[in-house]
Tab-separated table of C-alpha atoms in Angstrom:
chain	number	residue	atom	x	y	z
A	1	MET	CA	60.447	12.590	16.591
A	2	LYS	CA	60.428	12.340	13.084
A	3	ARG	CA	56.178	12.781	13.035
A	4	ILE	CA	56.366	15.456	15.550
A	5	PHE	CA	58.798	17.285	13.119
A	6	ILE	CA	56.590	16.999	10.208
A	7	LEU	CA	53.502	17.721	12.059
A	8	SER	CA	54.981	20.898	13.565
A	9	MET	CA	56.362	21.709	9.545
A	10	THR	CA	53.023	21.140	8.169
A	11	LEU	CA	51.283	23.383	10.999
A	12	PHE	CA	53.739	26.003	10.114
A	13	ALA	CA	53.001	25.798	6.467
A	14	LEU	CA	49.444	26.167	7.189
A	15	PHE	CA	49.937	29.140	9.166
A	16	ALA	CA	52.183	30.819	6.967
A	17	SER	CA	50.153	30.353	3.743
A	18	SER	CA	46.889	31.872	5.529
A	19	ALA	CA	48.888	34.880	6.592
A	20	LEU	CA	49.792	35.336	3.149
A	21	THR	CA	46.378	35.465	1.881
A	22	ALA	CA	44.544	37.128	4.678
A	23	CYS	CA	44.565	40.473	3.430
A	24	ASN	CA	45.171	40.559	-0.505
A	25	PRO	CA	45.531	44.329	-1.440
A	26	ASP	CA	44.586	43.348	-4.952
A	27	ASP	CA	41.051	41.985	-4.230
A	28	GLY	CA	39.665	45.550	-3.095
A	29	THR	CA	38.618	44.098	0.251
A	30	ALA	CA	39.971	44.905	3.746
A	31	ASN	CA	39.621	42.951	6.723
A	32	PRO	CA	37.211	44.708	9.627
A	33	GLY	CA	38.984	47.131	11.747
A	34	THR	CA	42.175	47.727	9.307
A	35	ALA	CA	43.331	50.908	7.396
A	36	THR	CA	44.558	50.775	3.966
A	37	PRO	CA	46.368	53.893	2.115
A	38	ALA	CA	44.057	55.061	-0.721
A	39	PRO	CA	45.492	54.095	-4.104
A	40	ASN	CA	47.025	56.874	-6.096
A	41	PRO	CA	44.917	57.173	-9.205
A	42	ARG	CA	47.245	59.487	-11.128
A	43	PRO	CA	50.907	58.622	-12.427
A	44	ASP	CA	53.618	60.504	-10.822
A	45	PRO	CA	53.329	64.235	-12.300
A	46	ALA	CA	56.214	65.799	-14.455
A	47	PRO	CA	58.485	68.083	-12.232
A	48	ASP	CA	56.755	71.361	-11.390
A	49	PRO	CA	58.693	73.897	-13.301
A	50	ASP	CA	57.707	76.515	-10.494
A	51	PRO	CA	60.688	77.434	-8.372
A	52	ASN	CA	58.643	77.454	-5.153
A	53	PRO	CA	57.159	74.022	-4.970
A	54	ASP	CA	54.210	73.222	-2.656
A	55	PRO	CA	55.097	72.746	0.773
A	56	ASP	CA	55.634	69.362	2.359
A	57	PRO	CA	52.162	67.768	2.838
A	58	SER	CA	53.210	66.363	5.783
A	59	THR	CA	53.282	69.769	7.377
A	60	GLY	CA	49.582	70.538	6.876
A	61	SER	CA	47.945	71.123	10.464
A	62	ARG	CA	44.358	69.853	9.311
A	63	MET	CA	42.747	66.814	8.061
A	64	ARG	CA	39.146	66.253	6.857
A	65	ILE	CA	37.477	63.213	7.925
A	66	SER	CA	34.635	61.493	5.567
A	67	ILE	CA	32.059	59.271	6.768
A	68	GLY	CA	29.502	58.451	4.097
A	69	SER	CA	27.993	61.696	3.110
A	70	ALA	CA	29.158	63.418	6.280
A	71	ALA	CA	32.631	65.256	6.674
A	72	PHE	CA	34.187	66.688	9.247
A	73	THR	CA	37.422	68.824	9.883
A	74	ALA	CA	40.112	68.141	12.801
A	75	LYS	CA	43.341	69.606	13.755
A	76	PHE	CA	46.605	67.613	14.234
A	77	GLU	CA	48.976	67.697	17.406
A	78	ASP	CA	52.006	69.033	17.241
A	79	ASN	CA	53.983	65.529	18.041
A	80	ALA	CA	55.791	62.814	16.313
A	81	ALA	CA	52.745	60.261	16.137
A	82	ALA	CA	50.642	62.927	14.360
A	83	ARG	CA	53.340	63.838	11.827
A	84	ALA	CA	53.836	59.585	11.306
A	85	PHE	CA	50.084	59.493	10.681
A	86	LYS	CA	50.083	62.400	8.054
A	87	ALA	CA	52.380	60.618	6.191
A	88	LEU	CA	49.843	57.575	5.807
A	89	LEU	CA	47.161	60.128	4.504
A	90	PRO	CA	45.076	59.700	2.461
A	91	MET	CA	43.791	56.553	3.879
A	92	THR	CA	40.516	54.827	4.139
A	93	ALA	CA	39.803	52.514	7.042
A	94	THR	CA	37.064	50.123	8.081
A	95	MET	CA	36.725	50.862	11.930
A	96	ASN	CA	35.155	48.964	14.421
A	97	ASP	CA	33.093	49.901	17.268
A	98	LEU	CA	33.975	49.558	21.036
A	99	ASN	CA	31.892	49.986	24.105
A	100	ARG	CA	29.881	52.323	22.144
A	101	ASN	CA	31.979	55.394	22.592
A	102	GLU	CA	34.638	54.875	20.276
A	103	LYS	CA	35.951	53.312	16.855
A	104	TYR	CA	39.095	51.655	16.049
A	105	CYS	CA	41.552	50.135	13.702
A	106	ASP	CA	44.763	48.873	13.185
A	107	LEU	CA	47.014	50.919	10.981
A	108	PRO	CA	49.308	49.290	8.583
A	109	GLN	CA	52.589	50.235	10.571
A	110	ASN	CA	53.695	51.356	14.246
A	111	LEU	CA	53.642	54.815	14.771
A	112	PRO	CA	55.943	56.753	17.425
A	113	THR	CA	54.298	56.934	20.842
A	114	ALA	CA	54.173	59.233	23.862
A	115	ALA	CA	51.367	58.092	25.766
A	116	SER	CA	49.984	59.621	28.802
A	117	ALA	CA	46.750	59.473	30.764
A	118	PRO	CA	44.509	61.896	29.668
A	119	GLY	CA	41.975	61.622	32.715
A	120	ALA	CA	39.233	62.323	30.269
A	121	ILE	CA	38.283	61.532	26.767
A	122	ARG	CA	36.191	64.302	24.699
A	123	ALA	CA	34.340	63.305	22.008
A	124	GLY	CA	36.157	63.931	18.794
A	125	ASP	CA	39.528	63.013	20.341
A	126	ILE	CA	41.855	61.048	17.730
A	127	MET	CA	44.088	59.112	19.527
A	128	LEU	CA	46.852	56.173	19.193
A	129	TYR	CA	46.598	53.297	21.399
A	130	GLY	CA	49.513	51.451	21.795
A	131	ALA	CA	51.739	51.902	18.834
A	132	ARG	CA	49.418	50.769	16.087
A	133	THR	CA	45.641	51.215	16.959
A	134	LEU	CA	43.917	54.455	15.868
A	135	VAL	CA	41.070	55.461	17.568
A	136	LEU	CA	38.025	57.938	17.002
A	137	PHE	CA	36.242	58.822	20.265
A	138	TYR	CA	32.837	59.988	19.644
A	139	LYS	CA	31.488	60.549	23.363
A	140	SER	CA	33.011	62.130	26.322
A	141	PHE	CA	34.159	59.949	29.328
A	142	PRO	CA	36.703	59.584	32.094
A	143	THR	CA	39.403	56.989	31.426
A	144	SER	CA	42.406	55.560	33.112
A	145	TYR	CA	43.855	54.349	30.018
A	146	SER	CA	46.855	56.012	28.370
A	147	TYR	CA	46.944	57.184	24.650
A	148	THR	CA	49.405	59.287	22.277
A	149	ARG	CA	47.201	62.350	20.928
A	150	ILE	CA	46.928	62.484	17.186
A	151	GLY	CA	44.311	65.214	16.914
A	152	SER	CA	40.743	66.158	17.293
A	153	VAL	CA	37.580	66.922	15.470
A	154	ASP	CA	36.983	70.526	15.269
A	155	ASP	CA	33.300	70.257	15.835
A	156	PRO	CA	31.946	66.713	16.944
A	157	ASP	CA	28.125	67.710	16.690
A	158	GLY	CA	26.655	65.135	14.344
A	159	LEU	CA	29.691	62.773	14.716
A	160	GLU	CA	27.974	59.978	16.901
A	161	SER	CA	25.234	59.945	14.241
A	162	ALA	CA	27.352	59.984	11.302
A	163	LEU	CA	29.394	56.928	12.546
A	164	GLY	CA	26.233	55.029	13.489
A	165	ALA	CA	26.344	51.614	15.197
A	166	GLY	CA	28.794	48.864	14.276
A	167	ASN	CA	31.390	49.135	11.758
A	168	VAL	CA	31.958	51.803	9.347
A	169	ARG	CA	34.293	52.985	6.803
A	170	ILE	CA	36.144	56.308	7.179
A	171	ALA	CA	38.315	58.302	4.881
A	172	PHE	CA	40.875	60.482	6.301
A	173	GLU	CA	42.692	63.124	4.250
A	174	LEU	CA	45.433	65.752	4.758
A	175	LEU	CA	43.799	69.472	3.989
A	176	ARG	CA	46.332	71.852	2.362
């Protein structure tokens, strides 16, 4: 009985230590399929003397999606998931390819969901699968899966070409 306890504690310690070192934010690398908020290169600014401060950035209705040298604009849906996603921006994500029609990554936290079955996906749709998986679709097709809408790319022409095959790094930023 004592051996089983010691063995189980040893295994627990091994798993716990590997989980703590799987993605070190200080090493500048990210695991494939994960998103990390972009670092703030500037120190916190001094208070703005303007009596009319800038509006809350989470109220913006548009974003820029940068893939290498290509850039696309997208509009947000008006829902809790889109507002929570905006709060994560700017963010750079290594997104994995799935089924040769979408790129996906796990977000650093769960977002609110209001999933529904859209019946069809359109190229440029930005969706949440489950509560934590961000999906950028680059092809149109019918589907029976359920998603929460985050937004959509304004003009998806060239999106598939920019994304290419395999994993790709994508930057998302809020437009004001």
